[in-house]
Tab-separated table of C-alpha atoms and ligand atoms in Angstrom:
chain	number	residue	atom	x	y	z
A	1	UNK	CA	8.223	37.637	-3.949
A	2	UNK	CA	9.998	34.463	-3.565
A	3	UNK	CA	11.262	32.273	-6.336
A	4	UNK	CA	8.640	29.562	-5.929
A	5	UNK	CA	5.588	31.991	-5.958
A	6	UNK	CA	6.934	33.297	-9.131
A	7	UNK	CA	6.720	30.113	-10.924
A	8	UNK	CA	3.167	29.485	-9.091
A	9	UNK	CA	2.545	32.639	-11.188
A	10	UNK	CA	3.920	31.480	-14.494
A	11	UNK	CA	1.930	28.070	-14.168
A	12	UNK	CA	-1.244	29.907	-13.489
A	13	UNK	CA	-0.609	32.089	-16.516
A	14	UNK	CA	0.183	29.198	-18.848
A	15	UNK	CA	-2.470	26.904	-17.547
A	16	UNK	CA	-5.289	29.349	-16.957
A	17	UNK	CA	-8.075	27.087	-17.738
A	18	UNK	CA	-6.897	23.930	-15.399
A	19	UNK	CA	-8.021	24.881	-11.934
A	20	UNK	CA	-7.131	21.557	-10.627
A	21	UNK	CA	-3.670	21.588	-11.993
A	22	UNK	CA	-3.013	25.002	-10.548
A	23	UNK	CA	-4.476	23.886	-7.009
A	24	UNK	CA	-2.104	20.845	-7.002
A	25	UNK	CA	0.984	22.783	-7.857
A	26	UNK	CA	0.249	25.642	-5.495
A	27	UNK	CA	-0.104	22.920	-2.524
A	28	UNK	CA	2.977	21.088	-3.260
A	29	UNK	CA	5.038	24.336	-4.029
A	30	UNK	CA	3.993	26.300	-0.762
A	31	UNK	CA	5.439	23.310	1.158
A	32	UNK	CA	8.611	23.291	-0.732
A	33	UNK	CA	9.588	26.957	0.081
A	34	UNK	CA	12.029	25.800	3.014
A	35	UNK	CA	13.555	23.160	0.454
A	36	UNK	CA	14.159	26.167	-2.036
A	37	UNK	CA	15.843	27.865	0.693
A	38	UNK	CA	17.898	24.917	1.860
A	39	UNK	CA	19.022	23.663	-1.393
A	40	UNK	CA	19.878	26.631	-3.727
A	41	UNK	CA	21.234	24.090	-6.148
A	42	UNK	CA	17.567	22.952	-7.061
A	43	UNK	CA	16.797	26.420	-8.158
A	44	UNK	CA	19.965	26.731	-10.022
A	45	UNK	CA	19.251	23.426	-12.146
A	46	UNK	CA	15.756	24.695	-12.741
A	47	UNK	CA	14.306	21.454	-11.356
A	48	UNK	CA	10.979	23.632	-9.908
A	49	UNK	CA	10.500	25.196	-13.463
A	50	UNK	CA	10.917	21.668	-14.981
A	51	UNK	CA	8.921	19.823	-12.481
A	52	UNK	CA	5.563	21.480	-13.313
A	53	UNK	CA	5.960	20.676	-17.085
A	54	UNK	CA	4.994	17.201	-18.220
A	55	UNK	CA	7.749	15.472	-20.076
A	56	UNK	CA	4.993	14.713	-22.880
A	57	UNK	CA	1.103	14.985	-23.207
A	58	UNK	CA	-0.778	12.714	-25.617
A	59	UNK	CA	-4.528	13.879	-26.584
A	60	UNK	CA	-6.092	11.361	-28.991
A	61	UNK	CA	-9.610	10.728	-30.694
A	62	UNK	CA	-11.395	7.258	-29.359
A	63	UNK	CA	-14.192	6.634	-31.896
A	64	UNK	CA	-16.359	3.841	-31.337
A	65	UNK	CA	-19.917	2.199	-32.265
A	66	UNK	CA	-22.688	1.909	-29.879
A	67	UNK	CA	-25.339	-0.478	-29.670
A	68	UNK	CA	-27.731	1.340	-32.053
A	69	UNK	CA	-24.840	1.232	-34.654
A	70	UNK	CA	-24.084	5.018	-34.078
A	71	UNK	CA	-20.501	6.470	-34.126
A	72	UNK	CA	-19.474	8.076	-30.799
A	73	UNK	CA	-16.453	9.994	-30.366
A	74	UNK	CA	-14.441	10.686	-27.136
A	75	UNK	CA	-11.139	12.197	-26.231
A	76	UNK	CA	-8.677	10.314	-24.742
A	77	UNK	CA	-5.594	11.385	-22.703
A	78	UNK	CA	-2.193	10.109	-21.516
A	79	UNK	CA	0.178	12.596	-19.487
A	80	UNK	CA	3.790	11.291	-19.329
A	81	UNK	CA	4.570	13.631	-16.367
A	82	UNK	CA	7.642	12.603	-15.104
A	83	UNK	CA	10.255	9.730	-15.669
A	84	UNK	CA	13.466	10.780	-13.469
A	85	UNK	CA	12.907	7.968	-11.154
A	86	UNK	CA	11.343	5.131	-13.146
A	87	UNK	CA	8.662	4.552	-16.249
A	88	UNK	CA	5.657	6.610	-15.903
A	89	UNK	CA	3.091	4.970	-13.836
A	90	UNK	CA	-0.338	5.981	-12.910
A	91	UNK	CA	-3.952	5.134	-13.421
A	92	UNK	CA	-6.611	5.511	-16.081
A	93	UNK	CA	-9.848	7.613	-15.353
A	94	UNK	CA	-12.941	7.074	-17.295
A	95	UNK	CA	-15.787	9.801	-16.297
A	96	UNK	CA	-17.405	12.541	-18.219
A	97	UNK	CA	-15.699	15.318	-16.145
A	98	UNK	CA	-12.347	14.123	-17.385
A	99	UNK	CA	-10.180	17.159	-19.445
A	100	UNK	CA	-6.308	17.754	-19.746
A	101	UNK	CA	-6.363	19.889	-16.275
A	102	UNK	CA	-7.908	17.207	-14.408
A	103	UNK	CA	-5.183	14.427	-15.913
A	104	UNK	CA	-2.385	16.992	-15.233
A	105	UNK	CA	-3.372	17.525	-11.488
A	106	UNK	CA	-3.370	13.685	-11.045
A	107	UNK	CA	-0.280	12.951	-12.960
A	108	UNK	CA	1.374	15.696	-10.967
A	109	UNK	CA	0.513	14.419	-7.516
A	110	UNK	CA	1.310	11.032	-8.899
A	111	UNK	CA	5.221	11.986	-9.287
A	112	UNK	CA	5.376	12.597	-5.488
A	113	UNK	CA	2.817	9.572	-4.528
A	114	UNK	CA	5.195	7.059	-6.309
A	115	UNK	CA	8.344	8.550	-5.163
A	116	UNK	CA	6.971	8.166	-1.531
A	117	UNK	CA	6.417	4.452	-2.252
A	118	UNK	CA	10.225	3.815	-2.253
A	119	UNK	CA	9.951	1.971	-5.619
A	120	UNK	CA	11.093	3.131	-8.788
A	121	UNK	CA	8.024	4.360	-10.566
A	122	UNK	CA	7.773	7.662	-12.315
A	123	UNK	CA	4.307	9.811	-12.506
A	124	UNK	CA	1.794	9.513	-15.351
A	125	UNK	CA	-2.130	9.631	-15.517
A	126	UNK	CA	-4.441	9.213	-18.496
A	127	UNK	CA	-8.034	8.644	-19.058
A	128	UNK	CA	-11.101	9.561	-21.182
A	129	UNK	CA	-14.409	11.847	-20.976
A	130	UNK	CA	-16.193	8.235	-21.782
A	131	UNK	CA	-18.931	8.105	-19.278
A	132	UNK	CA	-19.327	4.210	-18.577
A	133	UNK	CA	-22.590	4.360	-16.645
A	134	UNK	CA	-25.564	2.954	-18.448
A	135	UNK	CA	-23.175	1.363	-21.168
A	136	UNK	CA	-23.868	-2.242	-22.225
A	137	UNK	CA	-20.905	-4.809	-21.630
A	138	UNK	CA	-20.409	-4.783	-25.302
A	139	UNK	CA	-20.196	-0.967	-25.362
A	140	UNK	CA	-17.605	-0.952	-22.781
A	141	UNK	CA	-15.397	-3.534	-24.617
A	142	UNK	CA	-15.677	-1.724	-27.498
A	143	UNK	CA	-14.539	1.425	-26.149
A	144	UNK	CA	-11.892	-0.009	-24.238
A	145	UNK	CA	-10.605	-1.709	-27.495
A	146	UNK	CA	-10.424	1.495	-29.302
A	147	UNK	CA	-8.909	3.536	-26.512
A	148	UNK	CA	-6.112	1.140	-26.172
A	149	UNK	CA	-5.529	0.824	-30.072
A	150	UNK	CA	-4.145	4.303	-29.713
A	151	UNK	CA	-2.508	4.279	-26.169
A	152	UNK	CA	-0.595	0.904	-27.159
A	153	UNK	CA	1.689	3.072	-29.318
A	154	UNK	CA	2.893	5.154	-26.265
A	155	UNK	CA	2.988	2.529	-23.345
A	156	UNK	CA	5.114	-0.076	-22.310
A	157	UNK	CA	6.551	-2.435	-19.371
A	158	UNK	CA	9.583	-0.418	-19.168
A	159	UNK	CA	8.277	2.973	-20.442
A	160	UNK	CA	4.587	3.673	-18.979
A	161	UNK	CA	2.619	1.353	-16.999
A	162	UNK	CA	-1.248	2.450	-16.592
A	163	UNK	CA	-3.706	0.959	-14.260
A	164	UNK	CA	-7.080	1.603	-12.968
A	165	UNK	CA	-8.747	4.884	-11.080
A	166	UNK	CA	-12.514	6.212	-11.315
A	167	UNK	CA	-14.746	4.317	-13.921
A	168	UNK	CA	-11.844	1.614	-14.767
A	169	UNK	CA	-11.924	-1.638	-12.784
A	170	UNK	CA	-10.907	-5.436	-13.376
A	171	UNK	CA	-13.293	-5.545	-16.335
A	172	UNK	CA	-12.031	-2.522	-18.184
A	173	UNK	CA	-8.573	-3.714	-17.314
A	174	UNK	CA	-9.013	-6.812	-18.831
A	175	UNK	CA	-10.557	-5.547	-22.181
A	176	UNK	CA	-7.331	-3.216	-22.458
A	177	UNK	CA	-5.004	-5.797	-21.697
A	178	UNK	CA	-6.383	-8.193	-24.200
A	179	UNK	CA	-6.266	-5.559	-27.042
A	180	UNK	CA	-2.775	-4.662	-26.067
A	181	UNK	CA	-1.595	-8.403	-26.311
A	182	UNK	CA	-3.394	-8.997	-29.592
A	183	UNK	CA	-1.666	-5.600	-31.069
A	184	UNK	CA	1.737	-6.026	-29.917
A	185	UNK	CA	2.030	-9.844	-28.784
A	186	UNK	CA	3.714	-8.945	-25.809
A	187	UNK	CA	2.839	-10.437	-22.582
A	188	UNK	CA	5.021	-8.471	-20.030
A	189	UNK	CA	2.306	-7.138	-18.118
A	190	UNK	CA	1.826	-3.409	-19.362
A	191	UNK	CA	-1.032	-2.512	-17.144
A	192	UNK	CA	-1.709	-3.161	-13.310
A	193	UNK	CA	-4.534	-4.333	-11.715
A	194	UNK	CA	-4.890	-7.309	-13.965
A	195	UNK	CA	-6.938	-10.323	-13.174
A	196	UNK	CA	-5.272	-12.973	-11.312
A	197	UNK	CA	-5.638	-15.671	-13.796
A	198	UNK	CA	-3.248	-13.532	-16.169
A	199	UNK	CA	-0.447	-11.934	-14.282
A	200	UNK	CA	-2.277	-9.726	-11.735
A	201	UNK	CA	-1.376	-9.369	-8.159
A	202	UNK	CA	-3.088	-10.747	-4.880
A	203	UNK	CA	-4.245	-7.635	-2.764
A	204	UNK	CA	-3.981	-5.028	-5.775
A	205	UNK	CA	-7.598	-4.660	-5.540
A	206	UNK	CA	-7.773	-4.095	-1.779
A	207	UNK	CA	-4.424	-2.149	-1.859
A	208	UNK	CA	-5.500	1.399	-1.818
A	209	UNK	CA	-8.377	1.071	0.650
A	210	UNK	CA	-6.023	-1.326	3.192
A	211	UNK	CA	-3.291	0.935	2.617
A	212	UNK	CA	-5.084	3.964	3.628
A	213	UNK	CA	-6.034	2.352	6.814
A	214	UNK	CA	-2.583	1.024	7.508
A	215	UNK	CA	-1.386	4.621	7.172
A	216	UNK	CA	-4.042	6.082	9.432
A	217	UNK	CA	-3.494	3.625	12.077
A	218	UNK	CA	-0.168	4.380	12.311
A	219	UNK	CA	-0.605	8.055	12.243
A	220	UNK	CA	-3.227	7.939	15.004
A	221	UNK	CA	-1.000	5.611	17.129
A	222	UNK	CA	2.097	7.968	16.830
A	223	UNK	CA	0.119	11.265	17.049
A	224	UNK	CA	-2.682	10.603	19.181
A	225	UNK	CA	-1.989	7.383	20.942
A	226	UNK	CA	-5.109	5.720	19.755
A	227	UNK	CA	-6.289	3.326	17.056
A	228	UNK	CA	-9.347	2.306	14.800
A	229	UNK	CA	-10.567	0.413	17.475
A	230	UNK	CA	-14.161	1.457	18.619
A	231	UNK	CA	-14.056	4.566	16.460
A	232	UNK	CA	-16.983	5.787	14.363
A	233	UNK	CA	-15.790	5.948	10.830
A	234	UNK	CA	-17.422	7.838	7.759
A	235	UNK	CA	-16.270	7.148	4.380
A	236	UNK	CA	-17.303	8.940	0.889
A	237	UNK	CA	-17.615	6.843	-2.127
A	238	UNK	CA	-18.679	3.355	-2.432
A	239	UNK	CA	-15.935	2.345	-5.066
A	240	UNK	CA	-12.739	0.428	-5.149
A	241	UNK	CA	-11.005	2.540	-2.616
A	242	UNK	CA	-14.066	3.163	-0.015
A	243	UNK	CA	-15.128	-0.865	-0.280
A	244	UNK	CA	-11.580	-1.751	0.957
A	245	UNK	CA	-11.283	1.149	3.314
A	246	UNK	CA	-14.454	-0.107	4.891
A	247	UNK	CA	-13.305	-3.531	5.110
A	248	UNK	CA	-10.097	-2.857	6.816
A	249	UNK	CA	-11.394	-0.174	9.145
A	250	UNK	CA	-13.820	-2.883	10.133
A	251	UNK	CA	-11.021	-5.567	10.851
A	252	UNK	CA	-9.314	-2.879	12.581
A	253	UNK	CA	-12.116	-2.655	15.167
A	254	UNK	CA	-13.748	0.460	13.761
A	255	UNK	CA	-17.381	1.008	13.028
A	256	UNK	CA	-18.004	2.273	9.816
A	257	UNK	CA	-21.606	4.114	9.592
A	258	UNK	CA	-21.670	5.695	6.352
A	259	UNK	CA	-20.799	5.544	2.740
A	260	UNK	CA	-22.005	7.350	-0.472
A	261	UNK	CA	-22.230	7.671	-4.175
A	262	UNK	CA	-22.429	10.721	-6.571
A	263	UNK	CA	-26.126	10.811	-5.762
A	264	UNK	CA	-26.497	10.525	-2.002
A	265	UNK	CA	-25.309	8.560	1.031
A	266	UNK	CA	-26.587	5.953	3.541
A	267	UNK	CA	-26.179	6.011	7.419
A	268	UNK	CA	-26.475	2.892	9.176
A	269	UNK	CA	-26.125	3.195	12.934
A	270	UNK	CA	-25.213	-0.655	13.821
A	271	UNK	CA	-22.584	-0.443	11.041
A	272	UNK	CA	-22.405	-1.103	7.129
A	273	UNK	CA	-23.153	-4.393	5.716
A	274	UNK	CA	-20.269	-4.726	3.440
A	275	UNK	CA	-21.508	-7.846	1.624
A	276	UNK	CA	-24.518	-6.140	0.500
A	277	UNK	CA	-22.442	-2.975	-0.566
A	278	UNK	CA	-20.036	-5.605	-2.454
A	279	UNK	CA	-22.998	-7.038	-4.223
A	280	UNK	CA	-24.981	-3.873	-5.228
A	281	UNK	CA	-21.607	-1.788	-6.479
A	282	UNK	CA	-19.091	-4.561	-7.585
A	283	UNK	CA	-21.634	-7.165	-9.248
A	284	UNK	CA	-24.856	-5.544	-9.979
A	285	UNK	CA	-23.535	-1.986	-10.595
A	286	UNK	CA	-26.501	-0.218	-8.755
A	287	UNK	CA	-27.136	3.030	-6.772
A	288	UNK	CA	-26.370	3.047	-3.138
A	289	UNK	CA	-30.167	4.201	-2.401
A	290	UNK	CA	-31.011	0.554	-2.875
A	291	UNK	CA	-29.331	-0.537	0.126
A	292	UNK	CA	-32.312	0.887	2.582
A	293	UNK	CA	-34.504	-1.459	0.463
A	294	UNK	CA	-32.632	-4.346	2.007
A	295	UNK	CA	-32.063	-2.783	5.619
A	296	UNK	CA	-34.921	-0.661	6.577
A	297	UNK	CA	-33.305	0.637	9.549
A	298	UNK	CA	-30.693	2.461	7.337
A	299	UNK	CA	-31.359	6.029	5.983
A	300	UNK	CA	-30.633	7.283	2.387
A	301	UNK	CA	-30.191	10.810	2.083
A	302	UNK	CA	-29.906	12.482	-1.483
A	303	UNK	CA	-26.795	14.780	-2.023
A	304	UNK	CA	-23.459	13.197	-1.542
A	305	UNK	CA	-21.509	15.756	0.147
A	306	UNK	CA	-24.169	16.119	3.125
A	307	UNK	CA	-22.311	12.759	4.188
A	308	UNK	CA	-19.810	15.208	6.302
A	309	UNK	CA	-22.514	16.092	8.425
A	310	UNK	CA	-22.503	12.614	10.230
A	311	UNK	CA	-21.042	12.552	13.477
A	312	UNK	CA	-17.817	10.521	13.385
A	313	UNK	CA	-14.199	10.060	15.042
A	314	UNK	CA	-12.764	9.167	11.657
A	315	UNK	CA	-13.440	10.596	8.377
A	316	UNK	CA	-12.178	8.937	5.032
A	317	UNK	CA	-13.262	11.081	2.022
A	318	UNK	CA	-12.880	8.146	-0.999
A	319	UNK	CA	-14.729	9.331	-3.877
A	320	UNK	CA	-13.396	12.591	-5.847
A	321	UNK	CA	-11.554	15.858	-6.194
A	322	UNK	CA	-12.768	18.717	-4.066
A	323	UNK	CA	-15.562	16.826	-2.603
A	324	UNK	CA	-14.981	18.287	1.137
A	325	UNK	CA	-14.899	21.967	1.504
A	326	UNK	CA	-14.566	24.472	4.066
A	327	UNK	CA	-17.860	24.458	5.871
A	328	UNK	CA	-17.576	20.628	5.787
A	329	UNK	CA	-14.299	20.637	7.371
A	330	UNK	CA	-15.773	22.943	10.130
A	331	UNK	CA	-18.724	20.698	10.905
A	332	UNK	CA	-16.571	17.491	11.051
A	333	UNK	CA	-14.186	19.403	13.590
A	334	UNK	CA	-17.152	20.862	15.473
A	335	UNK	CA	-18.428	17.181	15.740
A	336	UNK	CA	-15.358	15.817	17.133
A	337	UNK	CA	-13.699	14.149	14.553
A	338	UNK	CA	-10.079	13.831	15.069
A	339	UNK	CA	-8.538	12.374	11.949
A	340	UNK	CA	-9.059	12.560	8.154
A	341	UNK	CA	-7.373	10.352	5.776
A	342	UNK	CA	-7.662	11.223	1.783
A	343	UNK	CA	-7.926	7.864	-0.065
A	344	UNK	CA	-9.320	9.976	-3.099
A	345	UNK	CA	-6.919	12.384	-4.796
A	346	UNK	CA	-7.221	16.036	-3.495
A	347	UNK	CA	-10.732	15.271	-2.161
A	348	UNK	CA	-10.032	18.244	0.417
A	349	UNK	CA	-10.360	21.956	-1.229
A	350	UNK	CA	-7.418	24.220	-0.140
A	351	UNK	CA	-9.659	26.169	2.216
A	352	UNK	CA	-10.858	22.700	4.153
A	353	UNK	CA	-7.227	21.803	4.094
A	354	UNK	CA	-6.521	25.089	6.124
A	355	UNK	CA	-9.249	24.501	8.545
A	356	UNK	CA	-7.831	21.065	9.613
A	357	UNK	CA	-4.180	22.126	9.792
A	358	UNK	CA	-5.645	25.054	12.049
A	359	UNK	CA	-7.033	22.574	14.218
A	360	UNK	CA	-5.891	19.768	16.304
A	361	UNK	CA	-6.795	17.002	14.091
A	362	UNK	CA	-4.691	14.587	12.044
A	363	UNK	CA	-4.849	15.356	8.260
A	364	UNK	CA	-3.179	12.769	6.185
A	365	UNK	CA	-2.801	13.932	2.373
A	366	UNK	CA	-3.849	11.699	-0.303
A	367	UNK	CA	-0.207	11.506	-2.047
A	368	UNK	CA	0.971	9.706	1.410
A	369	UNK	CA	-2.252	8.054	2.558
A	370	UNK	CA	-3.720	6.420	-0.803
A	371	UNK	CA	-0.171	5.223	-2.050
A	372	UNK	CA	-0.874	1.575	-1.144
A	373	UNK	CA	-2.648	1.155	-4.647
A	374	UNK	CA	0.208	2.251	-6.711
A	375	UNK	CA	2.694	0.687	-4.177
A	376	UNK	CA	1.092	-2.779	-4.835
A	377	UNK	CA	0.816	-1.900	-8.664
A	378	UNK	CA	4.764	-1.801	-8.233
A	379	UNK	CA	4.840	-4.891	-6.710
A	380	UNK	CA	2.580	-6.518	-9.467
A	381	UNK	CA	5.209	-5.370	-12.002
A	382	UNK	CA	8.039	-6.892	-9.763
A	383	UNK	CA	6.102	-10.142	-9.809
A	384	UNK	CA	5.489	-9.991	-13.502
A	385	UNK	CA	9.186	-9.264	-14.259
A	386	UNK	CA	10.202	-12.503	-11.998
A	387	UNK	CA	7.272	-14.609	-13.739
A	388	UNK	CA	5.959	-15.448	-10.239
A	389	UNK	CA	3.208	-14.554	-7.822
A	390	UNK	CA	3.567	-14.034	-4.011
A	391	UNK	CA	0.845	-15.098	-1.793
A	392	UNK	CA	-1.842	-12.863	-0.192
A	393	UNK	CA	-0.266	-12.766	2.992
A	394	UNK	CA	3.273	-11.643	1.413
A	395	UNK	CA	1.813	-8.921	-0.506
A	396	UNK	CA	-0.296	-7.828	2.192
A	397	UNK	CA	2.719	-7.786	4.638
A	398	UNK	CA	5.004	-5.605	2.016
A	399	UNK	CA	2.149	-3.376	1.524
A	400	UNK	CA	1.699	-2.667	5.397
A	401	UNK	CA	5.451	-2.200	5.520
A	402	UNK	CA	5.354	0.257	2.550
A	403	UNK	CA	2.533	2.521	4.475
A	404	UNK	CA	4.376	2.388	7.708
A	405	UNK	CA	7.351	3.636	6.180
A	406	UNK	CA	5.763	6.339	4.252
A	407	UNK	CA	4.252	7.405	7.734
A	408	UNK	CA	7.571	7.360	8.983
A	409	UNK	CA	9.308	9.384	6.116
A	410	UNK	CA	6.617	11.682	6.003
A	411	UNK	CA	6.769	12.413	9.585
A	412	UNK	CA	10.665	12.563	9.764
A	413	UNK	CA	10.801	15.346	7.063
A	414	UNK	CA	7.928	17.425	8.719
A	415	UNK	CA	9.950	17.325	11.875
A	416	UNK	CA	13.221	17.974	9.940
A	417	UNK	CA	11.955	21.289	8.593
A	418	UNK	CA	10.183	22.389	11.977
A	419	UNK	CA	6.908	21.462	11.124
A	420	UNK	CA	5.989	18.365	13.492
A	421	UNK	CA	2.776	16.439	12.616
A	422	UNK	CA	2.232	18.620	9.510
A	423	UNK	CA	1.962	15.524	7.287
A	424	UNK	CA	0.983	17.850	4.026
A	425	UNK	CA	4.300	19.577	4.219
A	426	UNK	CA	6.155	16.261	5.381
A	427	UNK	CA	4.847	14.296	2.255
A	428	UNK	CA	5.411	17.110	-0.197
A	429	UNK	CA	8.796	17.398	0.867
A	430	UNK	CA	9.783	13.685	1.142
A	431	UNK	CA	8.219	12.910	-2.206
A	432	UNK	CA	9.974	15.751	-3.979
A	433	UNK	CA	13.619	15.240	-2.528
A	434	UNK	CA	14.001	11.895	-4.228
A	435	UNK	CA	12.810	13.169	-7.578
A	436	UNK	CA	14.788	16.086	-7.565
A	437	UNK	CA	17.891	14.576	-6.845
A	438	UNK	CA	17.269	12.169	-9.758
A	439	UNK	CA	16.438	15.258	-11.940
A	440	UNK	CA	19.785	16.991	-11.017
A	441	UNK	CA	22.107	13.875	-11.410
A	442	UNK	CA	20.557	13.410	-15.043
A	443	UNK	CA	21.648	16.843	-16.316
A	444	UNK	CA	19.226	18.991	-18.269
A	445	UNK	CA	17.477	16.262	-20.150
A	446	UNK	CA	14.313	16.056	-18.074
B	501	NDP	P1	-14.351	3.920	-8.282
B	501	NDP	O1	-14.651	4.097	-9.963
B	501	NDP	O2	-14.360	2.496	-8.045
B	501	NDP	O3	-15.385	4.618	-7.587
B	501	NDP	C1	-15.371	5.931	-7.362
B	501	NDP	C2	-16.755	6.600	-6.321
B	501	NDP	O4	-16.614	7.746	-6.121
B	501	NDP	C3	-18.020	6.167	-6.677
B	501	NDP	O5	-18.744	5.722	-5.568
B	501	NDP	C4	-18.563	7.322	-7.489
B	501	NDP	O6	-19.989	7.475	-7.428
B	501	NDP	C5	-17.785	8.343	-6.695
B	501	NDP	N1	-17.715	9.459	-7.354
B	501	NDP	C6	-17.039	9.525	-8.425
B	501	NDP	N2	-16.980	10.883	-9.038
B	501	NDP	C7	-17.825	11.691	-7.924
B	501	NDP	C8	-18.213	12.794	-8.015
B	501	NDP	N3	-17.872	13.801	-9.117
B	501	NDP	N4	-19.078	13.450	-7.140
B	501	NDP	C9	-19.262	12.488	-6.041
B	501	NDP	N5	-19.069	10.937	-6.060
B	501	NDP	C10	-18.121	10.929	-7.188
B	501	NDP	O7	-13.131	4.802	-8.192
B	501	NDP	P2	-12.019	4.397	-7.110
B	501	NDP	O8	-12.416	4.122	-5.901
B	501	NDP	O9	-11.054	3.625	-7.671
B	501	NDP	O10	-11.508	5.849	-7.217
B	501	NDP	C11	-11.738	6.882	-6.029
B	501	NDP	C12	-10.821	8.004	-5.698
B	501	NDP	O11	-9.569	7.460	-5.131
B	501	NDP	C13	-10.429	8.795	-6.788
B	501	NDP	O12	-9.917	9.983	-6.537
B	501	NDP	C14	-9.290	7.999	-7.322
B	501	NDP	O13	-8.515	8.798	-8.197
B	501	NDP	C15	-8.682	7.686	-6.124
B	501	NDP	N6	-7.481	6.442	-6.133
B	501	NDP	C16	-7.586	5.478	-6.510
B	501	NDP	C17	-6.895	4.641	-6.446
B	501	NDP	C18	-7.034	2.903	-7.122
B	501	NDP	O14	-6.119	2.197	-7.128
B	501	NDP	N7	-8.302	2.753	-7.515
B	501	NDP	C19	-5.397	4.722	-5.865
B	501	NDP	C20	-5.570	6.040	-5.419
B	501	NDP	C21	-6.252	7.000	-5.361
B	501	NDP	P3	-20.740	7.149	-8.634
B	501	NDP	O15	-20.816	5.568	-8.988
B	501	NDP	O16	-22.214	7.667	-8.244
B	501	NDP	O17	-20.086	7.990	-9.839
B	502	2IT	O1	-4.202	7.488	-8.156
B	502	2IT	C1	-3.644	6.303	-7.948
B	502	2IT	O2	-2.679	6.264	-7.303
B	502	2IT	C2	-4.169	5.235	-8.809
B	502	2IT	N1	-5.313	5.343	-9.319
B	502	2IT	C3	-3.445	4.060	-8.840
B	502	2IT	C4	-2.273	4.024	-9.854
B	502	2IT	C5	-1.514	2.931	-9.983
B	502	2IT	O3	-0.606	2.792	-11.212
B	502	2IT	O4	-1.786	1.730	-9.389
């Protein structure tokens, strides 16, 4: 039995009720076997054992008062996973499915993703089992304020810098930042994804979706000699990542024909009307089924995962973890899909990943393909430190450069270890190396 499979067994035993965390560790460690063989010094320094244990996990009570004057209590989390290469950095997720295992899987992925960006950011993640759906504006504000009341003790511009994720967008960031500022008298920009009027960066809103398309355009060009032009694209989700992936895929000449939310998906053969989606989702916070009331030639189908039955050339899962299973993967391949790019974190189940890796398709893992969001958060931190703001064009240009570099480093690492075009192995190895070298340099403190 190899050294790393022993560690996976220990992780399984110690975190038995955290299946998503175990899944994320397994996927990374399988890729790292070759690194462990090549660099025995990492094993000697206990890097593998240390990297699966968060530096710190904070769990806290979030009490708040609803519109009926009733006290509600939610659970808050912040997992400060690894600070070897910079301050903990990663989003906050508000969704009823949130628990410690979900936050740990996201925090673990974030370590390698942030390393891939080339910027000095460690890995962290947080959130709450609070469900923003159906809450009034004042309930959202009171919840965000109570959440930040506790979180503010644990974060800082040089220590831990949160951002958005599922259920946390510009509205929630605004309320949390306002509370942090009031409590701490501090204006150093402790959260990213801030509004443009108080220290936010241009392009941060668009960054994850745009970055995903920049990465995919590069991978498709390099591996298949093709581009987005004239390709049929399907995208799951209709939140922040999905909307701006749709925008960029369209700008690059693709035709996006399907989007979804957690209830179902829409199919519009002539191409999605993105202005309408933005209005329904960003402004009115409505369900995607409303789309067909305006466009009678579009079709709405109940059941979000049925979207994978739609014939396409490129599929971009941009909703949530484990939304694309083995059966869906086989259907996509059978229908001629040749490139899959993960905009979400771990949207593809391990069995589905095996289907893609065993076929002649491009499979781009989230930690590389969706790193544009956190990379632009890094650029927001830079601008905050400089007390300066760059133009849209300048940030977009930097984002594009970063995504092309991530593709190139991922592809190079895969090749170096004899796994040409295996972007899963390449991303895991390239992301790990920098963190491991930093941890080794620092001695046994991390
Ligand atoms: P949003 O909250 O803006 O949108 C989430 C979308 O996914 C919504 O359409 C939502 O539908 C759908 N969704 C959420 N949970 C489920 C579920 N259990 N089943 C089916 N659909 C679901 O989040 P983001 O767009 O920001 O995040 C989407 C994914 O991208 C997440 O995996 C996130 O971790 C990842 N990500 C986000 C980044 C960012 O910068 N925001 C950066 C990198 C990755 P509904 O409205 O019905 O709930
Ligand atoms: O998963 C992610 O990379 C994010 N939700 C963005 C994190 C960030 O700090 O911008």
